[in-house]
Coordinates of C-alpha atoms and ligand atoms in Angstrom, one line a residue:
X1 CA -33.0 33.3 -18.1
X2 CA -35.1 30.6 -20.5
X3 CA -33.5 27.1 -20.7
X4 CA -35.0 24.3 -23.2
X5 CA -33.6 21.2 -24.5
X6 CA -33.5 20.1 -28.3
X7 CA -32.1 17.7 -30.5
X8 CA -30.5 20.9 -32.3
X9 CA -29.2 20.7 -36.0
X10 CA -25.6 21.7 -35.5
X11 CA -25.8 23.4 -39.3
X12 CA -28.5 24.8 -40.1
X13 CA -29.3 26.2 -36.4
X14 CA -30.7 29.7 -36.2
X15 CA -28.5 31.5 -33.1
X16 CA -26.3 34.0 -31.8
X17 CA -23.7 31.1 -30.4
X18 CA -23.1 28.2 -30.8
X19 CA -21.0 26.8 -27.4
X20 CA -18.9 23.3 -28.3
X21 CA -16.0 21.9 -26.7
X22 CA -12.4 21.1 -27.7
X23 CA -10.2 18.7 -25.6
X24 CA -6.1 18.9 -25.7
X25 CA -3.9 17.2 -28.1
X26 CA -6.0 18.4 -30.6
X27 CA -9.0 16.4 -30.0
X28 CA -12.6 17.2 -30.5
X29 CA -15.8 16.7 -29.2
X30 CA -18.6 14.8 -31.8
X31 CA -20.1 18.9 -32.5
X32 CA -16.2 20.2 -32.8
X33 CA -15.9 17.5 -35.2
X34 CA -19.1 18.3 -36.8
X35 CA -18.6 21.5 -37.2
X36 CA -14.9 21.2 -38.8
X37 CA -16.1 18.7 -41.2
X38 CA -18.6 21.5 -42.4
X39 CA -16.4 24.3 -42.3
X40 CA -13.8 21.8 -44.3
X41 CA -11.5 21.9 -41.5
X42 CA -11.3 25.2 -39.8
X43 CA -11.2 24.2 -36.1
X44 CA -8.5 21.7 -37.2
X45 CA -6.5 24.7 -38.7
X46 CA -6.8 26.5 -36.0
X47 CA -5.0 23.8 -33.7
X48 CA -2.7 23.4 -36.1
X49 CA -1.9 27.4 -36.1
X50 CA -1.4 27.0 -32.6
X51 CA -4.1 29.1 -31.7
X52 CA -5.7 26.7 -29.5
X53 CA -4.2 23.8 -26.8
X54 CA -7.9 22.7 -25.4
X55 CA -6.8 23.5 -22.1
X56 CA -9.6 23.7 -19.4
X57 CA -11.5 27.0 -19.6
X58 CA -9.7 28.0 -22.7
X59 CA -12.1 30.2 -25.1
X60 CA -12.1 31.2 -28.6
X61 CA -14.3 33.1 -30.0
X62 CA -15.0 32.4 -33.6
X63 CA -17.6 34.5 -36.4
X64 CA -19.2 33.9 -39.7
X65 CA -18.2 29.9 -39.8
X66 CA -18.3 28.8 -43.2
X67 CA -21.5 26.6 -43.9
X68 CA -23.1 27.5 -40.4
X69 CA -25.9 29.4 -39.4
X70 CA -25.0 30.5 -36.2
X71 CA -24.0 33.6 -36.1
X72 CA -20.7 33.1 -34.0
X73 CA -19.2 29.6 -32.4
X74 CA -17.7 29.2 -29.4
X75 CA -15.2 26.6 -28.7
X76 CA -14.0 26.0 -25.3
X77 CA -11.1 23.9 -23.7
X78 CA -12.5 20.9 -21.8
X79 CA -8.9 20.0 -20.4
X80 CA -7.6 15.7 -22.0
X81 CA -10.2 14.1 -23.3
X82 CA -9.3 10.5 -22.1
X83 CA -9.4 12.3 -18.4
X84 CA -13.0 13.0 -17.2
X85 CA -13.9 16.2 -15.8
X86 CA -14.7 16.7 -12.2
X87 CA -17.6 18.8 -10.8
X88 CA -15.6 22.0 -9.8
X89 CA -13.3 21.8 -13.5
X90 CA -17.2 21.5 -15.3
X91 CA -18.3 24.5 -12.8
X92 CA -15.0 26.5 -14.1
X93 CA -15.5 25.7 -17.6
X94 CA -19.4 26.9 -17.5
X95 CA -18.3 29.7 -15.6
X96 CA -16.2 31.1 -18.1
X97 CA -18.2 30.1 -21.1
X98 CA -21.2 32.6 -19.5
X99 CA -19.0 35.1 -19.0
X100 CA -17.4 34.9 -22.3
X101 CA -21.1 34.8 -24.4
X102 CA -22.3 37.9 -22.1
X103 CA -18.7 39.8 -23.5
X104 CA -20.2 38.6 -27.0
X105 CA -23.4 40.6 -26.8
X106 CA -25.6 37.1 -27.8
X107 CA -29.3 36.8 -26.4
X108 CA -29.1 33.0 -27.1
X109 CA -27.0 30.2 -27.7
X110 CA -26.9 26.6 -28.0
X111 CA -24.7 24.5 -25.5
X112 CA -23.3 21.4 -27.2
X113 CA -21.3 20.8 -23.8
X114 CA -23.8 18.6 -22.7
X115 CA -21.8 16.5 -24.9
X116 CA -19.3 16.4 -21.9
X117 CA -18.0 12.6 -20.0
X118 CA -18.3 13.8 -16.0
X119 CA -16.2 11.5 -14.2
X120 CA -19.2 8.8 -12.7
X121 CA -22.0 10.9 -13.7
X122 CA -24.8 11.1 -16.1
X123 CA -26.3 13.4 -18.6
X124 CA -28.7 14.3 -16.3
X125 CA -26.3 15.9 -14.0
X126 CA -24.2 17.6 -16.4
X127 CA -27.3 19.7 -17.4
X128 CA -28.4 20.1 -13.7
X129 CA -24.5 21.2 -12.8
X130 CA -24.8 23.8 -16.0
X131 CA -28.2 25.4 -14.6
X132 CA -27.0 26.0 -11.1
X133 CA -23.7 27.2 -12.4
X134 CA -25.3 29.6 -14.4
X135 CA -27.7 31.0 -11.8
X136 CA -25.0 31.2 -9.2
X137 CA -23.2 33.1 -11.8
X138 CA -26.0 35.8 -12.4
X139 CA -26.5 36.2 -8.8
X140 CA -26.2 39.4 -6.8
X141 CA -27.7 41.3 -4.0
X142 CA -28.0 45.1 -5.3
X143 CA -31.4 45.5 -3.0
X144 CA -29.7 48.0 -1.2
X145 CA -27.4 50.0 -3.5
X146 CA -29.3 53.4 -4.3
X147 CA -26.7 53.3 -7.8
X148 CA -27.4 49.8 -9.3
X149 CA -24.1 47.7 -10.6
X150 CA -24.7 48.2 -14.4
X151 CA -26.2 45.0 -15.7
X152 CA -24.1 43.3 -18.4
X153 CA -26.2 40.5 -18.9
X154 CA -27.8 39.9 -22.1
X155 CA -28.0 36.3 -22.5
X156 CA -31.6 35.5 -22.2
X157 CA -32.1 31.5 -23.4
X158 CA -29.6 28.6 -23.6
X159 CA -31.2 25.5 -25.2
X160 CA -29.3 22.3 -24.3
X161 CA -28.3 20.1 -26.7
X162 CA -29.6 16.6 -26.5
X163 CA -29.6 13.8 -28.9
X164 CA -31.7 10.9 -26.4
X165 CA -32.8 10.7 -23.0
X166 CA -34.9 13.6 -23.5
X167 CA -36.9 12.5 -20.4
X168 CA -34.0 12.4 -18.2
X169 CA -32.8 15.6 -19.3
X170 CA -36.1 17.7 -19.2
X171 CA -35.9 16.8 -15.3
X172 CA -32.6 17.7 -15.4
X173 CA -33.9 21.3 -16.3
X174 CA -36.8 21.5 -13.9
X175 CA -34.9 20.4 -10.9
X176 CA -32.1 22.4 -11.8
X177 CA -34.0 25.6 -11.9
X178 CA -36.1 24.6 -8.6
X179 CA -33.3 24.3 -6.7
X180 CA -31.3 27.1 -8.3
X181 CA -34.3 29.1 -7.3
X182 CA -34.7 27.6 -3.9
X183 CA -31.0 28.6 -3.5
X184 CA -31.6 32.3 -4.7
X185 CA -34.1 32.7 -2.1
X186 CA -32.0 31.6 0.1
X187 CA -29.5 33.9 -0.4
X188 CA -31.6 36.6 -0.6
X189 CA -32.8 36.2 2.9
X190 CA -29.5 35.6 3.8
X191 CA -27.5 38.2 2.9
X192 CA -30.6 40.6 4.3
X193 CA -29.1 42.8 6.6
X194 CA -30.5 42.0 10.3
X195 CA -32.3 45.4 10.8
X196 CA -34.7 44.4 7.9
X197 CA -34.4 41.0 8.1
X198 CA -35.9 40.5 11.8
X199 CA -37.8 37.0 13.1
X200 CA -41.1 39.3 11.9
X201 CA -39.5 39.3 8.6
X202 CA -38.8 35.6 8.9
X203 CA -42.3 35.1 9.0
X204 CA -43.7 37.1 6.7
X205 CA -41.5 35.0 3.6
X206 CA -42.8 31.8 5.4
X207 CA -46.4 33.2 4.8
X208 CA -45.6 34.5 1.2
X209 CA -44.7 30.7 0.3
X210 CA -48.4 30.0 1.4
X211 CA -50.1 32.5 -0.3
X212 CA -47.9 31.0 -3.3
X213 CA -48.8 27.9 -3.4
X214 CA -52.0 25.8 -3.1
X215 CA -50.8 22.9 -1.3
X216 CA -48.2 24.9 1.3
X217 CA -49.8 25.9 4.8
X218 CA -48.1 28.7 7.3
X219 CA -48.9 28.7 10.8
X220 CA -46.7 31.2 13.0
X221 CA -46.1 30.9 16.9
X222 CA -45.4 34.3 18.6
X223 CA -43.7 34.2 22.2
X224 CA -47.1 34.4 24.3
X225 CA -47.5 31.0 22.2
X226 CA -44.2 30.0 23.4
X227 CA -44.4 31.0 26.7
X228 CA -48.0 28.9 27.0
X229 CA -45.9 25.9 25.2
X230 CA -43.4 26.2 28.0
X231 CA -40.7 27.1 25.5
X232 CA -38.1 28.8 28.2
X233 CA -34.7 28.4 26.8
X234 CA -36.0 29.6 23.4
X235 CA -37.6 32.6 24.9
X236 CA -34.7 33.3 27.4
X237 CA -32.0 33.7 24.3
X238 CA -35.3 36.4 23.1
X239 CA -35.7 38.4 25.7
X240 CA -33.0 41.1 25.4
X241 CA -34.3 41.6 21.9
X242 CA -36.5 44.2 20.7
X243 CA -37.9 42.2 17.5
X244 CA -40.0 39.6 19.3
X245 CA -39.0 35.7 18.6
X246 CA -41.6 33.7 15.8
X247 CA -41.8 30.2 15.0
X248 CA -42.9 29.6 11.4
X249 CA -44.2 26.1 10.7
X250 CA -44.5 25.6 6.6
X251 CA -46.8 22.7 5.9
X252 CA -46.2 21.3 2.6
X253 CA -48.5 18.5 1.5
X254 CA -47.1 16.8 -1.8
X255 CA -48.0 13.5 -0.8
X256 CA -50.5 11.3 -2.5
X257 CA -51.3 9.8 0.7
X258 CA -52.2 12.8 2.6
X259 CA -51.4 10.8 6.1
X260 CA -47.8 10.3 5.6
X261 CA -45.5 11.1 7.8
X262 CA -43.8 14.5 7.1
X263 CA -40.3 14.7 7.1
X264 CA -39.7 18.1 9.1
X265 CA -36.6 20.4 8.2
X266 CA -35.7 22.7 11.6
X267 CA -33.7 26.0 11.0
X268 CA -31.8 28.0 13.3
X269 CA -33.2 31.8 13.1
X270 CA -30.9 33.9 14.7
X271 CA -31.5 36.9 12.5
X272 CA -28.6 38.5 14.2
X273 CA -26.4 36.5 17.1
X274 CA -24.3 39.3 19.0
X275 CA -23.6 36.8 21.6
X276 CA -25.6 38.2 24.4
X277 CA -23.8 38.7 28.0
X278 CA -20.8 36.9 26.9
X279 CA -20.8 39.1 24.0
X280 CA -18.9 38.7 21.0
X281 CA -15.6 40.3 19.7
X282 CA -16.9 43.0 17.3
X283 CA -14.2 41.8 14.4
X284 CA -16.5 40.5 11.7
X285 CA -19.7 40.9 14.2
X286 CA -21.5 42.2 10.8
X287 CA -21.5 38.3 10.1
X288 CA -23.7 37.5 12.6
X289 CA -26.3 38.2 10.4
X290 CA -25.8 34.9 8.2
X291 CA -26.9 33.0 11.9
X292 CA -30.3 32.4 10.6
X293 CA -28.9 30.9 7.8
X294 CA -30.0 27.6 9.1
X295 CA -33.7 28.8 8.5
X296 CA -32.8 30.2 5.1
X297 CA -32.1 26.8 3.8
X298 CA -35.1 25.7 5.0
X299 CA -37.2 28.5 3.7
X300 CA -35.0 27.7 0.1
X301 CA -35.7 24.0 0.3
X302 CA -39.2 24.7 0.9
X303 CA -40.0 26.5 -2.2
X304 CA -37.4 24.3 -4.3
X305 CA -39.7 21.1 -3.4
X306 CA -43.0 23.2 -3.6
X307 CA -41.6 24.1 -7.4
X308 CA -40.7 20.6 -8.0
X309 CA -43.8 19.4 -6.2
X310 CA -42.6 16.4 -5.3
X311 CA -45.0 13.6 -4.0
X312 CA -44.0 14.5 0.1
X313 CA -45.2 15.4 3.2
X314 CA -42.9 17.9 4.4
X315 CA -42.5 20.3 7.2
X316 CA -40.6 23.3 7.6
X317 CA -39.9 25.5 10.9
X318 CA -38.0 28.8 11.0
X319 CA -36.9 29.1 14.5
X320 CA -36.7 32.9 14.2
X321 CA -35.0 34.5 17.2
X322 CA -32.4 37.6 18.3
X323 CA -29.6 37.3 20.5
X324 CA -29.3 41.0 22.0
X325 CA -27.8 42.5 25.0
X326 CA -29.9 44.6 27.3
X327 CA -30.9 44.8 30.7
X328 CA -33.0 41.8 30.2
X329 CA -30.7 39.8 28.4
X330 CA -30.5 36.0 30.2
X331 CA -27.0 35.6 31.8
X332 CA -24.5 32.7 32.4
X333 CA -25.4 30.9 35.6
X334 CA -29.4 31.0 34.6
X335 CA -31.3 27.8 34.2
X336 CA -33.6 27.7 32.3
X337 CA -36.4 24.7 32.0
X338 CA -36.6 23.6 28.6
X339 CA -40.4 22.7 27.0
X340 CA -39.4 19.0 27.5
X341 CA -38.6 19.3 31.2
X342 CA -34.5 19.4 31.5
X343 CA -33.1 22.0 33.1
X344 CA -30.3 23.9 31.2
X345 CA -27.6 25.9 33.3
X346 CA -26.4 28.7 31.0
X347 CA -22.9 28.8 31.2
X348 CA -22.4 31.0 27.8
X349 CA -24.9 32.7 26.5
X350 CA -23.4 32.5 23.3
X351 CA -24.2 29.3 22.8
X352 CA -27.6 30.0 22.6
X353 CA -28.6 28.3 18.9
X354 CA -29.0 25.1 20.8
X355 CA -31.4 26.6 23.5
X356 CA -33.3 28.0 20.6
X357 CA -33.3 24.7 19.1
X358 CA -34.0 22.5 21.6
X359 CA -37.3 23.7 22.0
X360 CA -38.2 23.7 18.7
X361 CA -37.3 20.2 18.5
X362 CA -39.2 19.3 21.3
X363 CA -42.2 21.2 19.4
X364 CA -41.4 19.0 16.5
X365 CA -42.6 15.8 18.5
X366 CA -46.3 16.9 17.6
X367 CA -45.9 15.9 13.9
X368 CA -44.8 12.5 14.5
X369 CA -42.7 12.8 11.9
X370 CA -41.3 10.4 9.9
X371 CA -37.8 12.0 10.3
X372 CA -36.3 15.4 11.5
X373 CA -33.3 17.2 10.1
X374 CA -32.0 20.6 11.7
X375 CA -30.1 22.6 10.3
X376 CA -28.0 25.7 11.9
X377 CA -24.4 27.5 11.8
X378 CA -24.0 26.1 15.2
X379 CA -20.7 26.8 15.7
X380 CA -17.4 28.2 15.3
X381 CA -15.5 24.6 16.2
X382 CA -17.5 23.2 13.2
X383 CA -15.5 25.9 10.2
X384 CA -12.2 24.9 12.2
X385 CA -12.8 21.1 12.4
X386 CA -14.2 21.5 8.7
X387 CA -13.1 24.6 7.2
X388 CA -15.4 25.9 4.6
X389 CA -16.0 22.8 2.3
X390 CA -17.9 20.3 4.1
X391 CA -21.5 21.0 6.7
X392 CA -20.8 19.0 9.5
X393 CA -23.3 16.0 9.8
X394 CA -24.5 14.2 12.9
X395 CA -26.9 11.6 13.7
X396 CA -27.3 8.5 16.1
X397 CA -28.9 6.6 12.7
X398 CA -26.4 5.1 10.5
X399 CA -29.3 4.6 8.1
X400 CA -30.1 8.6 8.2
X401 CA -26.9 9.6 7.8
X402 CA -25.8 7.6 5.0
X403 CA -28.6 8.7 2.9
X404 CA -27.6 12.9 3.9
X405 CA -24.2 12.1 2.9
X406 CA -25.3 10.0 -0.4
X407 CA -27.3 13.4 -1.1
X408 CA -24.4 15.4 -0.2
X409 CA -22.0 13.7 -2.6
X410 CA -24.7 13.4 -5.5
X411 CA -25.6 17.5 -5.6
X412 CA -21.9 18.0 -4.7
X413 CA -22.9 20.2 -1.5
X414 CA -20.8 18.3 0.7
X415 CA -21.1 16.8 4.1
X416 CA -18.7 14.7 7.0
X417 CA -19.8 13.1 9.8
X418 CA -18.6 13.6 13.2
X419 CA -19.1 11.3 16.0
X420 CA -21.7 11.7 18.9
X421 CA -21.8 9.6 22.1
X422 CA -21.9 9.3 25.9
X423 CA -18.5 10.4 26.2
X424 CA -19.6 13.8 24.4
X425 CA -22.5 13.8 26.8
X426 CA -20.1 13.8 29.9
X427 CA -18.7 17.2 28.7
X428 CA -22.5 18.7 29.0
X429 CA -22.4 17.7 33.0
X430 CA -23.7 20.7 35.2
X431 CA -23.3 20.5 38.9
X432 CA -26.8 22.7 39.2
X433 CA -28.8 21.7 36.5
X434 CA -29.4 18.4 33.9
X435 CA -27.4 19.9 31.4
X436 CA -24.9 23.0 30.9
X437 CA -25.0 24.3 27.4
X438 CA -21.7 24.7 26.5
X439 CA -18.9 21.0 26.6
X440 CA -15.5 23.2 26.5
X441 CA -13.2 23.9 23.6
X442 CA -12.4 20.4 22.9
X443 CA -15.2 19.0 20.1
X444 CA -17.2 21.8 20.0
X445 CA -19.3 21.0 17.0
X446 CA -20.1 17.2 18.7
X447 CA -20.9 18.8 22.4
X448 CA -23.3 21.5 20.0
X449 CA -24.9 18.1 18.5
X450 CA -25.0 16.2 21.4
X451 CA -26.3 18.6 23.5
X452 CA -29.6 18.8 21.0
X453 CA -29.3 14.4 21.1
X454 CA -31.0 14.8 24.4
X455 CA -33.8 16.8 22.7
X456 CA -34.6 14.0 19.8
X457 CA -34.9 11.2 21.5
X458 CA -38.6 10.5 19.9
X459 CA -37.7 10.4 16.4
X460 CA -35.3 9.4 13.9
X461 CA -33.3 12.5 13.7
X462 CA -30.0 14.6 12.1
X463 CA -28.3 17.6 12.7
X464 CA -25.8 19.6 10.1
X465 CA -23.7 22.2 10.7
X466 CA -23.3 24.5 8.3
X467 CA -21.3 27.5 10.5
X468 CA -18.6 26.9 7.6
X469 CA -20.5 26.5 4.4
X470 CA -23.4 29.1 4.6
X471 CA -21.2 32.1 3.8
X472 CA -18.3 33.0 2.2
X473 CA -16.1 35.9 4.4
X474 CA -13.6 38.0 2.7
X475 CA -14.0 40.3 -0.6
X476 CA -16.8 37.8 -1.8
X477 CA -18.6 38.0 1.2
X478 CA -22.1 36.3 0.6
X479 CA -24.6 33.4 1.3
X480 CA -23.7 30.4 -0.4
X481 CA -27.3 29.3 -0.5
X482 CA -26.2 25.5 1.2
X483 CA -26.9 23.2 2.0
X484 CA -30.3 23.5 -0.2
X485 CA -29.2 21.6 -3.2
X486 CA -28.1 18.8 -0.3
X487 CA -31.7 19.1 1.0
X488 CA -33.4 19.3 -2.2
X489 CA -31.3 16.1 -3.1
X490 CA -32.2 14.5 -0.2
X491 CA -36.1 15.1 -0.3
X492 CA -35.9 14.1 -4.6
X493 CA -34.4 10.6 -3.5
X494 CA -37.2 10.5 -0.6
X495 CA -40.0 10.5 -3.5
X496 CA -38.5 8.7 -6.1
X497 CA -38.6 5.3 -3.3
Ligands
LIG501 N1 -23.6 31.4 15.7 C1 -22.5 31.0 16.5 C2 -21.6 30.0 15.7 C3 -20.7 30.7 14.7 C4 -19.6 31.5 15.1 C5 -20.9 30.4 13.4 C6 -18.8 32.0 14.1 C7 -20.1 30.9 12.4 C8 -19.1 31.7 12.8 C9 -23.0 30.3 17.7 O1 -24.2 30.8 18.3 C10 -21.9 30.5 18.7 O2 -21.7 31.6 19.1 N2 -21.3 29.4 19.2 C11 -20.3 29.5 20.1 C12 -20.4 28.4 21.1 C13 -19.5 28.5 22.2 C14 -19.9 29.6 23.1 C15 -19.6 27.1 23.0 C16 -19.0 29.4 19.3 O3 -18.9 28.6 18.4 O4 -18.0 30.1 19.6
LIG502 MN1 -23.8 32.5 19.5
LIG503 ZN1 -25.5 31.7 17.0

């Protein structure tokens, strides 16, 4: 799909469909109005007929307008025009207006919704909202259907309408398709089923993203690396595993200043979690898959800012890994010695994204960096405390996580803190070792964060949870591609101060 922006001539304008908005009470946007005035009062006629009430995600579908070029015009309900739309009624109305220009057969139109009040939110974001929509839309994963899905899309270019602000809004495009594209990725890895998409694999797309582009470096760590780091717990959750663990470290260098401080983004990798010893019931085990969803942000995030090429030092790491069962699986009542010298008794060895991540954020230290952010579907007490609408956030810096949760709510990818502290930390007690690695039932997701506290104690750090947001379950089952655009957002407000 082609996006531009234009100041378009409403009249004369050479296109298959022409995309304006109608409100209720028989109220129209400035194009509506435009256009009624020019087809001496058609639209108006048609409310007055009854066969329109404005109502959100309405359509009608309208051909050969008098005294306009366009070759059809599509008006859509945009709900009371005094009310201003939120970000999930926008998403509905875009949703159905791309579904309803594919049904028309049109290879372009001209979207006149950017005409559209969003409640507390500029032009800029409407156009931004309308991109991602659209991609998310057109996504699907057909890599491994021998008989394709038949393709109905035909819609090739949408030009926004836009009268000013033409700066604003042509970043509006390029950040919208970044991260759209960042999120695709994403996705793709995602949704990868875990025989193809092994910690090998991992590594291979981190090394693709350097081949890509100029200023993005890939290193990868293989476990005789690890083991000569002193990387235990991370090797211990490996062992049973047939597809060796890898650590993929993507250096991107955006910065003008070519010594700052990355900001390093840390991903949990399980490319399939089965739950080792204390194995899992097998009731949506196929699921397990999405556990390296963590890294797929990352990866997603990574080539969203190398699109965008924003002016940062940042630092990706795919903690690829496989939680199997075998004979040389680790078991519960191990301890293991983590690369920063606490012992870990292993008391579940399902719990073994933290032991995967500890070490990797202990490996982290080496990039004195200016921040670190993990990321990782953590846990299954996160999607009850949660559910599947907000990642779970936490972070001993108020400063930190103000400014994930200020990203959150901006590219509406939302987030909630949870608490951490000592009294969490009580829960991690082990009578053998420094720390067990599970807290009990009670606060699951905080005991999961403040287990990996004790790992971050060098830098200015924050985890998210995203056990609940990464995938949908169910008859849409499917990466959601989060919490990129969160990331994305985060990393754009980064440069811009
Ligand atoms: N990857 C899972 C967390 C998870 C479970 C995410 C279900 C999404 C859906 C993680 O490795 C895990 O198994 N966590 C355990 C921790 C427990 C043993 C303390 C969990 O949440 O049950
Ligand atoms: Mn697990
Ligand atoms: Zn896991």
């Amino acid at each position: 799909m082609e996006f531009c922006v234009e100041n378009s001539n409403i009249e004369k304008q050479q296109t298959d469909c022409v995309v304006v908005g109608i409100y209720e009470s028989n109220q129209l946007s400035a194009s509506a109005e435009q256009l009624d005035k020019l087809s001496d009062g058609y639209i108006s006629h048609l409310f007055a007929q009854g066969d329109l009430n404005g109502k959100i995600g309405q359509t009608l579908l309208l051909h050969n307008v008098a005294n306009i070029s366009a070759k059809r015009v599509l008006l859509v309900g945009c709900g009371k025009q005094e009310e201003q739309l939120t970000e999930r009624q926008y998403k509905q109305i875009i949703q159905k207006t791309i579904q309803v220009i594919n049904e028309t057969g049109s290879t372009n139109a001209v979207y006149f919704l950017t005409e559209l009040a969003l409640k507390n939110r500029s032009t800029y974001w409407n156009i931004r909202f309308a991109i991602e929509a659209i991609y998310e839309n057109q996504y699907n994963y057909d890599e491994f259907k021998s008989i394709k899905p038949e393709n109905h899309q035909v819609l090739r270019q949408i030009t926004f309408n836009a009268t000013n602000q033409i700066e604003e809004v042509t970043q509006a495009l390029e950040h919208g398709k970044a991260i759209s594209l960042g999120i695709s990725y994403a996705k793709d890895v995602a949704n990868c089923p875990p025989n193809v998409c092994t910690p090998k694999y991992l590594s291979e797309l981190a090394k693709g993203l350097d081949t890509e582009y100029e200023n993005v470096t890939t290193r990868v760590i293989n476990e005789a690396q690890m083991a000569e780091l002193g990387m235990n717990a991370y090797l211990a959750v490996s062992r049973a595993s047939e597809n060796e663990a890898f650590l993929s470290v993507i250096e991107y260098k955006g910065s003008p200043n070519t010594n700052a401080k990355p900001i390093v983004l840390v991903g949990k990798g399980l490319t399939f979690d089965s739950g080792g010893l204390s194995i899992k019931p097998s009731e949506a085990m196929d699921e397990m898959k999405y556990d390296m969803c963590g890294a797929a942000s990352v990866y997603g995030t990574m080539k969203a800012i190398a699109e965008m090429q924003l002016p940062l030092n940042v630092i990706g790491v795919l903690a690829g890994c496989e939680n199997a069962v075998d004979g040389k699986a680790y078991r519960p009542g191990d301890i293991l010695t983590t690369m920063n010298g606490l012992t870990v008794e292993v008391l579940n060895t399902d719990a073994e994204g933290r032991l995967v991540l500890c070490d990797t954020l202990t490996y982290v230290e080496r990039f004195e960096p200016e921040l670190v952010i993990d990321i990782a579907t953590l846990t299954g007490a996160c999607m009850i405390a949660l559910g599947n609408h907000n990642s779970g956030l936490m972070s001993p810096n108020n400063e930190l996580a103000q400014e994930l949760l200020n990203a959150a709510q901006q590219a509406n990818d939302k987030a909630w803190r949870l608490p951490l502290g000592e009294e969490y930390q009580e829960q991690l007690k082990s009578n053998f070792a420094d720390l067990a690695n599970i807290g009990g039932r009670l606060g699951g997701a905080i005991t999961a964060g403040q287990f990996l506290s004790n790992f971050t104690k060098k830098y200015t750090w924050a985890h998210l949870d995203i056990a609940g947001t990464a995938w949908k379950s169910g008859a849409a089952k499917g990466a959601t591609g989060r919490p990129v655009s969160l990331l994305s957002q985060f990393l754009i407000n980064k440069a811009q101060n």
